[in-house]
Backbone as JSON, one array per atom type, in Angstrom:
{
  "sequence": "MPKVGMEPIRRTALVAATIEEIGAAGHLDVTVGQIAKRAGMSTALAHHYFGGKDQIFLAAMRHILREFGAEVRTALQHAPTPYARAEAIIAACFAPSCFDPSTISAWMTLYGRAQTNTDTARLLRMYQNRLHSNLSQALRALSAQPEEDARTLAALIDGLYLRAALARTSDANQARQTALRALATLTDTRI",
  "N": [[0.84, -1.19, 0.0], [0.52, 2.21, -0.86], [2.04, 4.96, 0.88], [0.02, 7.26, 2.43], [-0.13, 10.68, 1.64], [2.53, 10.98, 1.0], [3.32, 11.62, -1.58], [3.53, 14.52, -2.25], [5.73, 15.15, -0.61], [7.74, 13.48, -1.57], [7.9, 14.36, -4.23], [8.8, 16.99, -3.82], [11.28, 16.41, -2.66], [12.53, 15.17, -4.85], [12.65, 17.3, -6.66], [14.34, 19.09, -5.28], [16.63, 17.44, -5.17], [17.2, 17.24, -7.88], [17.97, 19.87, -8.53], [20.25, 20.04, -6.91], [21.84, 17.94, -8.02], [22.2, 18.84, -10.66], [23.6, 21.13, -10.04], [25.92, 20.01, -8.9], [26.98, 18.6, -11.07], [27.06, 20.59, -12.97], [25.56, 20.75, -15.22], [22.84, 19.28, -17.16], [23.49, 16.68, -17.62], [22.93, 14.29, -16.13], [21.65, 11.35, -14.53], [18.34, 9.95, -14.07], [18.48, 8.06, -12.14], [20.67, 8.95, -10.57], [19.58, 11.32, -9.56], [17.36, 10.29, -8.17], [18.68, 8.69, -6.28], [20.03, 10.65, -4.78], [17.82, 11.85, -3.69], [16.98, 9.87, -2.07], [15.41, 7.7, -2.87], [13.94, 5.21, -5.07], [14.79, 4.71, -8.56], [12.62, 3.95, -10.1], [10.46, 5.01, -8.67], [10.95, 7.73, -8.96], [10.55, 7.98, -11.72], [7.88, 7.28, -11.75], [6.64, 9.48, -10.47], [7.36, 11.67, -12.08], [7.89, 10.92, -14.72], [10.16, 11.3, -16.44], [13.55, 12.55, -17.0], [13.44, 15.09, -18.24], [10.94, 16.08, -17.42], [11.31, 16.18, -14.66], [13.34, 18.08, -14.53], [11.97, 20.33, -15.57], [10.08, 20.68, -13.54], [11.83, 21.34, -11.48], [12.86, 23.79, -12.41], [10.51, 25.27, -12.48], [10.08, 25.43, -9.75], [12.33, 26.99, -8.97], [11.69, 29.32, -10.37], [9.3, 30.01, -9.07], [10.3, 30.6, -6.53], [11.92, 32.78, -7.22], [9.93, 34.53, -8.14], [8.59, 34.99, -5.74], [10.56, 36.34, -4.38], [10.7, 38.68, -5.93], [8.08, 39.69, -5.51], [8.16, 40.19, -2.75], [10.16, 42.17, -2.64], [8.85, 44.17, -4.1], [6.8, 44.9, -2.4], [7.86, 46.75, -0.7], [8.27, 48.98, -2.18], [7.4, 52.05, -2.89], [7.15, 53.84, -5.05], [7.05, 54.24, -8.68], [9.71, 54.27, -9.69], [11.11, 53.12, -7.56], [9.92, 50.62, -7.69], [10.96, 49.61, -10.1], [13.67, 49.54, -9.38], [13.5, 47.63, -7.33], [12.78, 45.31, -8.73], [15.06, 44.93, -10.28], [16.93, 44.56, -8.2], [15.99, 42.13, -7.13], [16.58, 40.42, -9.23], [19.28, 40.15, -9.0], [19.71, 39.03, -6.56], [21.2, 37.32, -3.74], [20.27, 34.64, -3.64], [19.9, 33.98, -6.3], [22.4, 33.45, -7.14], [23.33, 31.11, -6.09], [25.34, 28.27, -6.5], [24.08, 25.88, -7.51], [21.66, 26.87, -8.43], [22.55, 28.62, -10.4], [23.63, 26.75, -12.24], [21.27, 25.43, -12.95], [19.85, 27.53, -14.21], [21.59, 28.03, -16.39], [21.36, 25.63, -17.71], [18.67, 25.78, -18.38], [18.67, 27.93, -20.24], [20.32, 26.81, -22.24], [18.95, 24.41, -22.98], [16.58, 25.45, -23.92], [16.87, 26.01, -26.55], [16.4, 23.67, -27.94], [14.32, 22.26, -26.8], [10.91, 22.27, -26.57], [9.14, 22.6, -24.35], [10.87, 23.61, -22.41], [11.7, 25.95, -23.68], [9.27, 27.31, -23.67], [8.93, 27.74, -20.92], [11.11, 29.42, -20.41], [10.38, 31.62, -22.01], [8.09, 32.38, -20.59], [9.21, 33.29, -18.16], [10.74, 35.45, -19.23], [8.72, 37.05, -20.36], [7.26, 37.73, -18.06], [9.18, 39.19, -16.6], [9.58, 41.32, -18.39], [6.98, 42.41, -18.4], [6.67, 43.21, -15.68], [8.73, 45.13, -15.52], [7.96, 46.97, -17.55], [5.54, 47.87, -16.53], [6.41, 49.25, -14.22], [7.91, 51.21, -15.48], [6.11, 52.77, -16.89], [5.26, 55.24, -15.79], [7.6, 56.58, -15.88], [8.92, 56.75, -18.28], [8.93, 57.67, -21.75], [8.77, 55.7, -23.55], [7.99, 53.01, -22.45], [7.72, 50.21, -23.01], [9.78, 49.6, -24.84], [12.01, 50.42, -23.35], [11.77, 48.65, -21.21], [12.26, 46.22, -22.51], [14.94, 46.66, -23.19], [16.15, 46.9, -20.62], [15.51, 44.36, -19.56], [16.94, 42.65, -21.28], [19.51, 43.55, -20.7], [19.67, 42.9, -17.97], [19.49, 40.06, -18.08], [21.82, 39.51, -19.58], [23.83, 40.63, -17.92], [23.46, 39.03, -15.68], [24.15, 36.48, -16.69], [26.86, 36.92, -17.35], [27.94, 37.57, -14.83], [27.33, 35.25, -13.42], [28.74, 33.28, -14.82], [31.35, 34.16, -14.59], [32.15, 33.7, -12.01], [33.99, 34.92, -10.33], [33.06, 37.37, -10.39], [31.23, 40.11, -9.06], [27.99, 40.09, -7.9], [26.76, 42.34, -6.98], [28.02, 44.37, -8.38], [27.04, 43.88, -10.96], [24.31, 44.4, -10.48], [24.48, 47.14, -9.84], [25.29, 48.17, -12.31], [23.0, 47.64, -13.86], [21.21, 49.28, -12.49], [22.31, 51.8, -13.03], [21.8, 51.88, -15.75], [19.01, 51.93, -15.68], [18.66, 54.47, -14.49], [19.73, 56.06, -16.52], [18.0, 55.5, -18.68], [15.62, 56.52, -17.7], [16.28, 59.06, -17.2], [17.1, 59.81, -14.63], [18.87, 60.81, -11.81], [21.23, 58.97, -9.95]],
  "CA": [[0.0, 0.0, 0.0], [1.28, 3.46, -0.84], [1.89, 5.77, 2.08], [-0.83, 8.42, 2.17], [0.5, 11.97, 1.89], [3.96, 10.97, 0.69], [3.61, 12.12, -2.92], [4.11, 15.87, -2.28], [7.03, 15.14, 0.06], [8.69, 12.85, -2.49], [8.08, 15.27, -5.37], [9.66, 18.08, -3.34], [12.62, 15.85, -2.5], [13.1, 14.95, -6.18], [12.96, 18.63, -7.22], [15.56, 19.56, -4.6], [17.73, 16.59, -5.6], [17.52, 17.61, -9.26], [18.74, 21.12, -8.48], [21.56, 19.7, -6.34], [22.6, 17.13, -8.98], [22.61, 19.73, -11.75], [24.64, 21.98, -9.48], [27.14, 19.23, -8.72], [27.51, 18.26, -12.39], [27.21, 21.8, -13.77], [24.72, 20.62, -16.42], [21.78, 18.29, -17.01], [23.97, 15.36, -18.01], [22.81, 13.42, -14.96], [20.6, 10.35, -14.77], [17.23, 9.91, -13.12], [18.98, 7.25, -11.04], [21.46, 9.82, -9.7], [18.64, 12.22, -8.89], [16.59, 9.49, -7.21], [19.57, 8.29, -5.19], [20.24, 11.83, -3.94], [16.55, 12.09, -2.99], [16.74, 8.75, -1.16], [14.34, 6.82, -3.35], [14.29, 4.39, -6.23], [14.64, 5.29, -9.89], [11.25, 3.67, -10.54], [9.58, 5.96, -8.01], [11.17, 9.03, -9.62], [9.84, 7.9, -13.01], [6.45, 7.25, -11.44], [6.16, 10.81, -10.13], [7.62, 12.69, -13.1], [7.95, 10.38, -16.08], [11.52, 11.27, -16.96], [14.46, 13.61, -16.59], [12.96, 16.38, -18.73], [9.84, 16.52, -16.57], [11.87, 16.53, -13.35], [14.04, 19.36, -14.71], [10.97, 21.39, -15.69], [9.54, 20.91, -12.19], [12.87, 22.03, -10.72], [12.91, 25.18, -12.87], [9.28, 25.94, -11.99], [10.35, 25.71, -8.34], [13.24, 28.12, -8.93], [10.93, 30.5, -10.82], [8.37, 30.4, -7.98], [11.12, 31.27, -5.5], [12.3, 34.08, -7.77], [8.72, 35.35, -8.12], [8.33, 35.39, -4.35], [11.58, 37.36, -4.07], [10.27, 39.91, -6.59], [6.89, 40.21, -4.81], [8.6, 40.73, -1.46], [10.86, 43.43, -2.91], [7.88, 45.16, -4.57], [5.98, 45.35, -1.27], [8.56, 47.86, -0.04], [8.6, 49.94, -3.24], [6.23, 52.92, -2.97], [7.09, 54.64, -6.27], [7.41, 53.47, -9.88], [11.16, 54.1, -9.77], [11.48, 52.13, -6.53], [9.49, 49.31, -8.19], [11.95, 49.16, -11.08], [14.86, 49.19, -8.6], [13.22, 46.39, -6.61], [12.83, 44.22, -9.7], [16.48, 44.74, -10.59], [17.57, 43.99, -7.01], [15.59, 40.72, -7.03], [17.28, 39.68, -10.28], [20.67, 39.94, -8.6], [19.7, 38.62, -5.16], [22.14, 36.22, -3.46], [19.68, 33.34, -3.96], [20.06, 33.74, -7.73], [23.79, 33.11, -7.4], [23.67, 29.82, -5.52], [25.91, 27.5, -7.61], [23.11, 24.95, -8.1], [20.69, 27.69, -9.16], [23.23, 29.07, -11.62], [23.69, 25.61, -13.17], [19.91, 25.2, -13.46], [19.55, 28.59, -15.19], [22.39, 27.81, -17.59], [20.73, 24.5, -18.38], [17.42, 26.28, -18.97], [19.0, 28.69, -21.46], [20.84, 25.9, -23.26], [17.92, 23.47, -23.44], [15.48, 26.17, -24.57], [17.12, 26.0, -27.99], [15.98, 22.42, -28.57], [13.2, 21.63, -26.1], [9.76, 23.16, -26.64], [8.63, 22.91, -23.01], [11.86, 24.46, -21.76], [11.6, 27.25, -24.35], [8.05, 27.95, -23.17], [9.19, 28.17, -19.56], [12.01, 30.57, -20.51], [9.55, 32.73, -22.5], [7.23, 32.8, -19.5], [10.06, 34.12, -17.29], [11.09, 36.68, -19.94], [7.5, 37.87, -20.47], [6.93, 38.26, -16.73], [10.17, 40.22, -16.31], [9.24, 42.46, -19.24], [5.72, 42.98, -17.92], [6.94, 43.91, -14.42], [9.53, 46.31, -15.8], [7.2, 47.96, -18.31], [4.57, 48.45, -15.6], [7.12, 50.24, -13.4], [8.44, 52.29, -16.32], [5.04, 53.56, -17.53], [5.23, 56.6, -15.25], [8.95, 57.13, -15.9], [9.52, 56.71, -19.61], [8.06, 57.91, -22.9], [8.71, 54.43, -24.3], [8.19, 52.0, -21.41], [7.88, 48.85, -23.55], [11.12, 49.48, -25.41], [12.97, 50.51, -22.25], [11.66, 47.39, -20.46], [12.99, 45.2, -23.29], [16.37, 46.96, -23.04], [16.56, 46.54, -19.26], [15.42, 42.9, -19.39], [18.08, 42.06, -21.99], [20.7, 43.89, -19.93], [19.64, 42.08, -16.74], [19.85, 38.68, -18.44], [23.23, 39.49, -19.98], [24.65, 40.87, -16.74], [23.37, 37.84, -14.84], [24.95, 35.42, -17.31], [28.28, 37.26, -17.21], [28.32, 37.46, -13.41], [27.23, 33.84, -13.02], [29.8, 32.5, -15.46], [32.67, 34.65, -14.18], [32.39, 33.11, -10.69], [34.72, 35.87, -9.5], [32.36, 38.64, -10.54], [30.39, 40.51, -7.95], [26.59, 40.31, -8.29], [26.45, 43.73, -6.65], [28.51, 45.18, -9.51], [26.06, 43.7, -12.04], [23.11, 45.14, -10.08], [24.75, 48.57, -9.96], [25.29, 48.47, -13.74], [21.59, 47.67, -14.28], [20.6, 50.47, -11.89], [22.78, 52.95, -13.81], [21.04, 51.87, -17.01], [17.67, 52.41, -15.34], [18.75, 55.92, -14.3], [19.95, 56.67, -17.83], [16.79, 55.37, -19.48], [14.55, 57.34, -17.12], [16.88, 60.37, -16.97], [17.07, 60.02, -13.2], [20.22, 60.78, -11.23], [21.37, 58.14, -8.75]],
  "C": [[0.88, 1.25, 0.0], [1.02, 4.24, 0.45], [1.13, 7.03, 1.73], [-0.07, 9.69, 2.53], [1.96, 12.06, 1.53], [4.28, 11.59, -0.67], [4.17, 13.54, -2.91], [5.5, 15.94, -1.64], [8.08, 14.56, -0.89], [8.95, 13.73, -3.71], [9.03, 16.42, -4.99], [11.1, 17.61, -3.19], [13.29, 15.63, -3.85], [13.47, 16.27, -6.84], [14.26, 19.16, -6.6], [16.78, 18.76, -5.04], [18.15, 16.92, -7.03], [18.38, 18.86, -9.29], [20.15, 20.85, -7.95], [22.43, 18.91, -7.32], [23.08, 17.97, -10.15], [23.73, 20.63, -11.27], [25.97, 21.25, -9.33], [27.79, 18.92, -10.06], [27.8, 19.5, -13.23], [26.38, 21.79, -15.04], [23.69, 19.52, -16.16], [22.21, 16.89, -17.41], [24.08, 14.46, -16.78], [21.67, 12.44, -15.26], [19.48, 10.5, -13.74], [17.65, 9.08, -11.91], [19.81, 8.07, -10.05], [20.57, 10.76, -8.89], [17.88, 11.47, -7.81], [17.45, 9.09, -6.02], [19.8, 9.46, -4.23], [18.99, 12.13, -3.11], [16.21, 10.96, -2.02], [15.59, 7.86, -1.58], [14.79, 6.08, -4.6], [14.08, 5.16, -7.53], [13.2, 5.11, -10.38], [10.27, 4.67, -9.92], [9.72, 7.36, -8.62], [10.45, 9.06, -10.96], [8.33, 7.92, -12.78], [5.91, 8.66, -11.22], [6.32, 11.81, -11.27], [7.67, 12.16, -14.53], [9.35, 10.28, -16.62], [12.3, 12.5, -16.54], [13.97, 14.99, -17.04], [11.86, 16.93, -17.82], [10.33, 16.91, -15.17], [12.59, 17.87, -13.45], [13.04, 20.51, -14.8], [10.34, 21.71, -14.33], [10.54, 21.66, -11.33], [12.94, 23.51, -11.13], [11.64, 25.94, -12.46], [9.45, 26.31, -10.52], [11.25, 26.94, -8.2], [12.52, 29.4, -9.35], [9.92, 30.96, -9.78], [9.12, 31.12, -6.88], [11.54, 32.66, -5.96], [11.1, 35.03, -7.75], [8.39, 35.84, -6.72], [9.32, 36.47, -3.93], [11.18, 38.71, -4.69], [9.08, 40.52, -5.85], [7.25, 40.82, -3.46], [9.28, 42.08, -1.65], [9.86, 44.53, -3.32], [6.98, 45.68, -3.44], [6.57, 46.57, -0.6], [8.95, 48.94, -1.04], [7.4, 50.86, -3.49], [6.08, 53.7, -4.27], [7.41, 53.77, -7.49], [8.92, 53.24, -10.0], [11.65, 53.05, -8.76], [11.05, 50.73, -6.96], [10.5, 48.76, -9.19], [13.25, 48.76, -10.37], [14.68, 47.85, -7.88], [13.29, 45.17, -7.53], [14.28, 43.89, -10.04], [17.2, 44.08, -9.41], [17.24, 42.5, -6.88], [16.32, 39.87, -8.06], [18.73, 39.37, -9.91], [20.78, 39.58, -7.11], [20.68, 37.46, -4.95], [21.57, 34.84, -3.82], [19.83, 32.98, -5.44], [21.47, 33.26, -8.08], [24.27, 31.87, -6.65], [24.2, 28.96, -6.68], [24.92, 26.53, -8.28], [22.07, 25.71, -8.91], [21.3, 28.2, -10.46], [23.26, 27.95, -12.65], [22.32, 25.33, -13.77], [19.54, 26.26, -14.49], [20.32, 28.39, -16.49], [21.81, 26.65, -18.41], [19.44, 24.94, -19.06], [17.7, 27.02, -20.27], [19.47, 27.76, -22.57], [19.77, 25.0, -23.84], [16.77, 24.17, -24.16], [15.65, 26.21, -26.09], [16.54, 24.77, -28.68], [14.76, 21.77, -27.95], [12.04, 22.62, -26.0], [9.24, 23.55, -25.26], [9.58, 23.83, -22.25], [11.83, 25.86, -22.36], [10.37, 28.01, -23.86], [8.25, 28.49, -21.77], [10.12, 29.41, -19.55], [11.24, 31.79, -21.01], [8.64, 33.27, -21.4], [8.01, 33.71, -18.53], [10.34, 35.47, -17.96], [9.88, 37.61, -20.06], [7.12, 38.49, -19.14], [7.89, 39.37, -16.34], [9.86, 41.48, -17.11], [7.99, 43.16, -18.75], [5.93, 43.78, -16.64], [7.72, 45.2, -14.66], [8.72, 47.38, -16.54], [6.13, 48.62, -17.44], [5.23, 49.54, -14.74], [7.55, 51.44, -14.23], [7.36, 53.17, -16.96], [5.02, 55.01, -17.07], [6.59, 57.29, -15.38], [9.52, 57.34, -17.29], [8.48, 57.0, -20.68], [7.87, 56.65, -23.73], [8.93, 53.27, -23.34], [8.4, 50.58, -21.94], [9.29, 48.63, -24.09], [12.18, 49.51, -24.31], [12.94, 49.23, -21.39], [12.39, 46.28, -21.18], [14.51, 45.4, -23.13], [16.87, 46.53, -21.67], [16.54, 45.03, -19.05], [16.6, 42.21, -20.07], [19.38, 42.34, -21.23], [20.79, 43.05, -18.66], [20.06, 40.65, -17.05], [21.33, 38.57, -18.79], [24.16, 39.68, -18.79], [24.64, 39.65, -15.81], [24.25, 36.73, -15.4], [26.44, 35.69, -17.14], [28.74, 37.07, -15.77], [28.32, 36.01, -12.97], [28.37, 33.02, -13.59], [31.2, 32.92, -15.0], [33.1, 34.02, -12.86], [33.2, 34.02, -9.77], [34.02, 37.23, -9.52], [31.43, 38.88, -9.35], [28.97, 40.77, -8.47], [26.19, 41.75, -8.01], [26.89, 44.67, -7.77], [27.53, 45.08, -10.68], [24.78, 44.48, -11.73], [23.32, 46.64, -10.25], [24.77, 49.01, -11.43], [23.85, 48.58, -14.26], [20.89, 48.91, -13.72], [21.05, 51.74, -12.6], [22.04, 53.03, -15.15], [19.62, 52.36, -16.78], [17.67, 53.94, -15.19], [18.92, 56.63, -15.63], [18.67, 56.64, -18.67], [15.66, 56.28, -18.98], [15.03, 58.76, -16.84], [16.78, 60.77, -15.51], [18.5, 59.95, -12.69], [20.24, 59.88, -9.99], [22.65, 58.49, -8.02]]
}
């Protein structure tokens, strides 16, 4: 008999194990068996809950995106003005949690797999659309061209994140400051 109430616990354990395994390997070239072993369960059980490695990875990235979304919402709660909202979004993009080595590996895997995997590309587009939407909303009161400026800032944020994450010696604070200077330039605000 299956243990009642264990499915959510096991799913959560598999998601965490996936992030850890990707972090340890630096890429998605890990097996479901390795993920299951790290989670303390059988490979068959991992397949039962998710079907395969792609589905486990997508669940792991959804988890990371939910955590990132919560970070953004928390930052926005303390942002009373449109400019402060844009600053809060930028700060969340360069938060320490985004630079955890396992999280960095998961993001790099997401970007790489989005080129060939439809579900992964959809998840990446969802993140990009949400970032653009949040930025353009904040920029509406600050810019004559909020949509274009939001696209520029979003591209800069992604590029700065990738550079900082891959450099390993780079300071996330430096990347955040660069994005904040761009925000000031685009909105003609002095910081």
